[in-house]
DNA sequence: ACAGGTCTTGCAACTTGTTGCATAGGTGTT
DNA sequence: AACACCTATGCAACAAGTTGCAAGACCTGT
């Protein structure tokens, strides 16, 4: 599993409570590792009982107390080791790819093409969001600290992946448009 | 869920048994949707009892009987509808991104860079495999049937995604190399 | 004939992730 | 004080995905 390690990274960036972590995993961190608050609370509890984290109850202004977790020396050690290990190759799951591959079994190819066009917009919007975050958070990429340059670079990865999808969805659309217009005679086989 | 729909697509391409589907999901189909044989057998059983599939026991030469599933009219209908719906946005989970973002908490950045280099090779190899499949299976992309052009295009998506990672991992490496050599004075902040 | 292999199907137990709901402290409004 | 409303933490039940194992069919070699 790797949620625990994602939590270690986030907590090393700054100690936090479950709800604060939930917010992070809905925003920036969540762009490459998502989790629900339930998962997070449960995992934090387990990590603490395993000695990876320490916690401290902190009273707040105008809000209920929070339980703020920090990475213990054991947790730091575990993270340091994990970081250099090869990632366990993710199970690669693209619902979009399944749909596009199955497009010829829809009643109407136009419906799938419309979905693909909408999907292209989704990716375009997401890429734009990343780019805006890059500009706002890292206006001078040459002068970043060690930890910040990695946050910067991972955002760059996000942009590239999104652009990969956009490029593909354009290829998908133009290929099918060309076929629909020019090559109606070849439709059967 | 979407394994059921992935199975519908695969079974519409050609009726098959659980073990045959397991093989497909380890190869081509598995490049964008993976599943274990257990998942597949259990899901097929449920789909049949829900009337999405029909099955037939087929004796084989030199092997135990197999239970070959085919998509029922109900299954076809369900698939046709599903194909045009927007994909439920996948939970985006990149263990590599987590590791790269946390790189500054490793004992030694060199270890993470080595891991990243190895990872680049993994993606390069995978991209090459896709390209080979493209060349072998679709030597003449202009003359493909409706179902085949989609198989072709989805492979193209695979190539693009892999190339996106390669491009990023190159950027990652050169950025850190530049920092390590030139800018040792800025290391602290 | 029987030991050893492999193929197909499948059960059981476990882990991971999701959804719905609950409790308790705090605020603000009436 | 009573009420609605918000935040933070958490329980419980469920769904999805993984791992380990095994039974039965069939082959091959001895």
Short mmCIF file of N, CA and C in Angstrom, two decimals, chain B residues 10-88:
data_model
loop_
_atom_site.label_atom_id
_atom_site.label_comp_id
_atom_site.label_asym_id
_atom_site.label_seq_id
_atom_site.Cartn_x
_atom_site.Cartn_y
_atom_site.Cartn_z
N UNK B 10 -14.82 -6.64 -24.20
CA UNK B 10 -13.95 -7.73 -24.64
C UNK B 10 -14.77 -8.90 -25.20
N UNK B 11 -15.91 -9.17 -24.57
CA UNK B 11 -16.75 -10.27 -25.04
C UNK B 11 -17.48 -9.93 -26.33
N UNK B 12 -17.70 -8.64 -26.57
CA UNK B 12 -18.32 -8.29 -27.84
C UNK B 12 -17.29 -8.43 -28.97
N UNK B 13 -16.05 -8.18 -28.64
CA UNK B 13 -15.03 -8.40 -29.66
C UNK B 13 -14.99 -9.90 -30.02
N UNK B 14 -15.13 -10.74 -29.02
CA UNK B 14 -15.23 -12.17 -29.26
C UNK B 14 -15.63 -12.88 -27.97
N UNK B 15 -16.61 -13.79 -28.07
CA UNK B 15 -17.05 -14.57 -26.90
C UNK B 15 -15.88 -15.36 -26.35
N UNK B 16 -15.84 -15.56 -25.04
CA UNK B 16 -14.67 -16.20 -24.44
C UNK B 16 -14.99 -16.77 -23.06
N UNK B 17 -14.09 -17.60 -22.59
CA UNK B 17 -14.22 -18.18 -21.25
C UNK B 17 -13.48 -17.31 -20.24
N UNK B 18 -13.63 -17.64 -18.98
CA UNK B 18 -12.93 -16.90 -17.93
C UNK B 18 -11.42 -16.93 -18.10
N UNK B 19 -10.90 -18.08 -18.43
CA UNK B 19 -9.44 -18.16 -18.52
C UNK B 19 -8.93 -17.43 -19.76
N UNK B 20 -9.69 -17.49 -20.83
CA UNK B 20 -9.31 -16.74 -22.02
C UNK B 20 -9.34 -15.23 -21.72
N UNK B 21 -10.34 -14.79 -21.01
CA UNK B 21 -10.42 -13.37 -20.65
C UNK B 21 -9.27 -12.98 -19.73
N UNK B 22 -8.94 -13.88 -18.83
CA UNK B 22 -7.80 -13.60 -17.95
C UNK B 22 -6.54 -13.37 -18.77
N UNK B 23 -6.37 -14.19 -19.79
CA UNK B 23 -5.20 -14.01 -20.66
C UNK B 23 -5.26 -12.66 -21.38
N UNK B 24 -6.43 -12.32 -21.89
CA UNK B 24 -6.55 -11.02 -22.56
C UNK B 24 -6.23 -9.88 -21.62
N UNK B 25 -6.71 -10.00 -20.39
CA UNK B 25 -6.49 -8.91 -19.42
C UNK B 25 -5.06 -8.89 -18.91
N UNK B 26 -4.31 -9.90 -19.21
CA UNK B 26 -2.87 -9.86 -18.90
C UNK B 26 -2.09 -9.27 -20.06
N UNK B 27 -2.70 -9.28 -21.24
CA UNK B 27 -2.00 -8.77 -22.44
C UNK B 27 -2.63 -7.47 -22.89
N UNK B 28 -3.02 -7.44 -24.13
CA UNK B 28 -3.48 -6.19 -24.74
C UNK B 28 -4.50 -5.45 -23.90
N UNK B 29 -5.59 -6.10 -23.58
CA UNK B 29 -6.63 -5.39 -22.84
C UNK B 29 -6.11 -4.87 -21.51
N UNK B 30 -5.26 -5.65 -20.88
CA UNK B 30 -4.72 -5.29 -19.58
C UNK B 30 -3.87 -4.04 -19.60
N UNK B 31 -3.49 -3.56 -20.78
CA UNK B 31 -2.68 -2.35 -20.83
C UNK B 31 -3.48 -1.13 -20.41
N UNK B 32 -4.78 -1.23 -20.44
CA UNK B 32 -5.55 -0.09 -19.93
C UNK B 32 -6.65 -0.50 -18.97
N UNK B 33 -6.79 -1.81 -18.73
CA UNK B 33 -7.69 -2.25 -17.67
C UNK B 33 -7.24 -3.62 -17.17
N UNK B 34 -6.77 -3.67 -15.96
CA UNK B 34 -6.25 -4.93 -15.45
C UNK B 34 -7.22 -5.56 -14.46
N UNK B 35 -7.14 -6.86 -14.33
CA UNK B 35 -7.98 -7.59 -13.38
C UNK B 35 -7.38 -8.97 -13.17
N UNK B 36 -7.58 -9.50 -12.00
CA UNK B 36 -7.09 -10.85 -11.71
C UNK B 36 -8.14 -11.87 -12.16
N UNK B 37 -7.73 -13.11 -12.25
CA UNK B 37 -8.68 -14.12 -12.73
C UNK B 37 -9.85 -14.26 -11.76
N UNK B 38 -9.59 -14.05 -10.48
CA UNK B 38 -10.64 -14.14 -9.47
C UNK B 38 -11.74 -13.12 -9.69
N UNK B 39 -11.30 -11.90 -9.87
CA UNK B 39 -12.24 -10.83 -10.15
C UNK B 39 -13.08 -11.18 -11.36
N UNK B 40 -12.38 -11.67 -12.39
CA UNK B 40 -13.06 -11.96 -13.64
C UNK B 40 -14.10 -13.07 -13.48
N UNK B 41 -13.71 -14.17 -12.85
CA UNK B 41 -14.67 -15.26 -12.68
C UNK B 41 -15.88 -14.82 -11.86
N UNK B 42 -15.61 -14.08 -10.78
CA UNK B 42 -16.71 -13.67 -9.92
C UNK B 42 -17.65 -12.73 -10.66
N UNK B 43 -17.03 -11.80 -11.41
CA UNK B 43 -17.85 -10.83 -12.11
C UNK B 43 -18.65 -11.48 -13.23
N UNK B 44 -18.05 -12.41 -13.95
CA UNK B 44 -18.78 -13.12 -15.00
C UNK B 44 -20.00 -13.83 -14.42
N UNK B 45 -19.81 -14.49 -13.27
CA UNK B 45 -20.92 -15.21 -12.65
C UNK B 45 -22.06 -14.25 -12.32
N UNK B 46 -21.69 -13.10 -11.75
CA UNK B 46 -22.72 -12.13 -11.39
C UNK B 46 -23.42 -11.59 -12.63
N UNK B 47 -22.62 -11.30 -13.66
CA UNK B 47 -23.20 -10.75 -14.89
C UNK B 47 -24.16 -11.76 -15.53
N UNK B 48 -23.79 -13.04 -15.46
CA UNK B 48 -24.70 -14.03 -16.03
C UNK B 48 -26.00 -14.10 -15.23
N UNK B 49 -25.87 -14.09 -13.92
CA UNK B 49 -27.09 -14.19 -13.11
C UNK B 49 -27.93 -12.93 -13.25
N UNK B 50 -27.32 -11.83 -13.67
CA UNK B 50 -28.09 -10.61 -13.92
C UNK B 50 -28.63 -10.55 -15.35
N UNK B 51 -28.29 -11.55 -16.14
CA UNK B 51 -28.82 -11.61 -17.49
C UNK B 51 -28.06 -10.80 -18.52
N UNK B 52 -26.85 -10.37 -18.16
CA UNK B 52 -26.06 -9.60 -19.14
C UNK B 52 -25.35 -10.54 -20.11
N UNK B 53 -25.15 -11.77 -19.68
CA UNK B 53 -24.39 -12.72 -20.48
C UNK B 53 -25.15 -14.03 -20.57
N UNK B 54 -24.83 -14.79 -21.62
CA UNK B 54 -25.27 -16.18 -21.67
C UNK B 54 -24.01 -17.02 -21.69
N UNK B 55 -24.14 -18.28 -21.29
CA UNK B 55 -22.94 -19.11 -21.28
C UNK B 55 -23.24 -20.48 -21.87
N UNK B 56 -22.19 -21.13 -22.29
CA UNK B 56 -22.32 -22.43 -22.92
C UNK B 56 -21.05 -23.21 -22.57
N UNK B 57 -21.24 -24.43 -22.10
CA UNK B 57 -20.08 -25.26 -21.78
C UNK B 57 -19.56 -25.91 -23.05
N UNK B 58 -18.28 -25.70 -23.31
CA UNK B 58 -17.70 -26.18 -24.56
C UNK B 58 -16.57 -27.15 -24.28
N UNK B 59 -16.70 -28.40 -24.75
CA UNK B 59 -15.60 -29.37 -24.57
C UNK B 59 -14.41 -28.94 -25.40
N UNK B 60 -13.23 -29.27 -24.89
CA UNK B 60 -12.02 -28.87 -25.63
C UNK B 60 -11.14 -30.07 -25.94
N UNK B 61 -10.23 -29.86 -26.87
CA UNK B 61 -9.25 -30.88 -27.22
C UNK B 61 -8.11 -30.86 -26.20
N UNK B 62 -7.96 -31.94 -25.47
CA UNK B 62 -6.81 -32.05 -24.58
C UNK B 62 -6.81 -31.14 -23.37
N UNK B 63 -7.96 -30.53 -23.08
CA UNK B 63 -8.05 -29.63 -21.95
C UNK B 63 -9.42 -29.79 -21.30
N UNK B 64 -9.56 -29.35 -20.06
CA UNK B 64 -10.88 -29.41 -19.43
C UNK B 64 -11.88 -28.55 -20.19
N UNK B 65 -13.17 -28.86 -19.99
CA UNK B 65 -14.22 -28.04 -20.59
C UNK B 65 -14.08 -26.57 -20.20
N UNK B 66 -14.56 -25.70 -21.04
CA UNK B 66 -14.61 -24.29 -20.66
C UNK B 66 -16.04 -23.79 -20.75
N UNK B 67 -16.30 -22.74 -20.02
CA UNK B 67 -17.61 -22.13 -20.01
C UNK B 67 -17.46 -20.83 -20.80
N UNK B 68 -17.99 -20.83 -21.99
CA UNK B 68 -17.80 -19.68 -22.87
C UNK B 68 -18.98 -18.71 -22.72
N UNK B 69 -18.65 -17.49 -22.43
CA UNK B 69 -19.68 -16.47 -22.22
C UNK B 69 -19.85 -15.63 -23.48
N UNK B 70 -21.09 -15.21 -23.72
CA UNK B 70 -21.36 -14.26 -24.80
C UNK B 70 -22.31 -13.20 -24.27
N UNK B 71 -22.27 -12.03 -24.88
CA UNK B 71 -23.09 -10.91 -24.42
C UNK B 71 -24.54 -11.12 -24.87
N UNK B 72 -25.45 -11.00 -23.94
CA UNK B 72 -26.88 -11.12 -24.25
C UNK B 72 -27.40 -9.80 -24.81
N UNK B 73 -28.59 -9.80 -25.40
CA UNK B 73 -29.18 -8.53 -25.87
C UNK B 73 -29.24 -7.49 -24.76
N UNK B 74 -29.60 -7.89 -23.55
CA UNK B 74 -29.60 -6.95 -22.43
C UNK B 74 -28.21 -6.36 -22.21
N UNK B 75 -27.20 -7.23 -22.24
CA UNK B 75 -25.82 -6.77 -22.06
C UNK B 75 -25.43 -5.78 -23.15
N UNK B 76 -25.83 -6.07 -24.37
CA UNK B 76 -25.52 -5.16 -25.49
C UNK B 76 -26.13 -3.79 -25.26
N UNK B 77 -27.34 -3.81 -24.79
CA UNK B 77 -28.07 -2.56 -24.52
C UNK B 77 -27.33 -1.76 -23.43
N UNK B 78 -26.99 -2.45 -22.35
CA UNK B 78 -26.32 -1.78 -21.24
C UNK B 78 -24.99 -1.19 -21.69
N UNK B 79 -24.26 -1.95 -22.48
CA UNK B 79 -22.97 -1.46 -22.97
C UNK B 79 -23.16 -0.23 -23.85
N UNK B 80 -24.13 -0.32 -24.76
CA UNK B 80 -24.35 0.79 -25.70
C UNK B 80 -24.63 2.09 -24.95
N UNK B 81 -25.39 1.99 -23.88
CA UNK B 81 -25.69 3.19 -23.08
C UNK B 81 -24.43 3.68 -22.36
N UNK B 82 -23.75 2.75 -21.72
CA UNK B 82 -22.58 3.11 -20.90
C UNK B 82 -21.51 3.81 -21.72
N UNK B 83 -21.36 3.37 -22.98
CA UNK B 83 -20.26 3.88 -23.80
C UNK B 83 -20.31 5.38 -24.03
N UNK B 84 -21.49 5.94 -24.04
CA UNK B 84 -21.58 7.37 -24.34
C UNK B 84 -21.61 8.22 -23.07
N UNK B 85 -21.66 7.57 -21.91
CA UNK B 85 -21.64 8.34 -20.66
C UNK B 85 -20.23 8.81 -20.35
N UNK B 86 -20.14 9.97 -19.71
CA UNK B 86 -18.82 10.46 -19.31
C UNK B 86 -18.20 9.49 -18.32
N UNK B 87 -16.91 9.22 -18.48
CA UNK B 87 -16.25 8.33 -17.52
C UNK B 87 -16.26 8.95 -16.13
N UNK B 88 -16.50 8.14 -15.11
CA UNK B 88 -16.37 8.62 -13.74
C UNK B 88 -14.88 8.87 -13.51
#
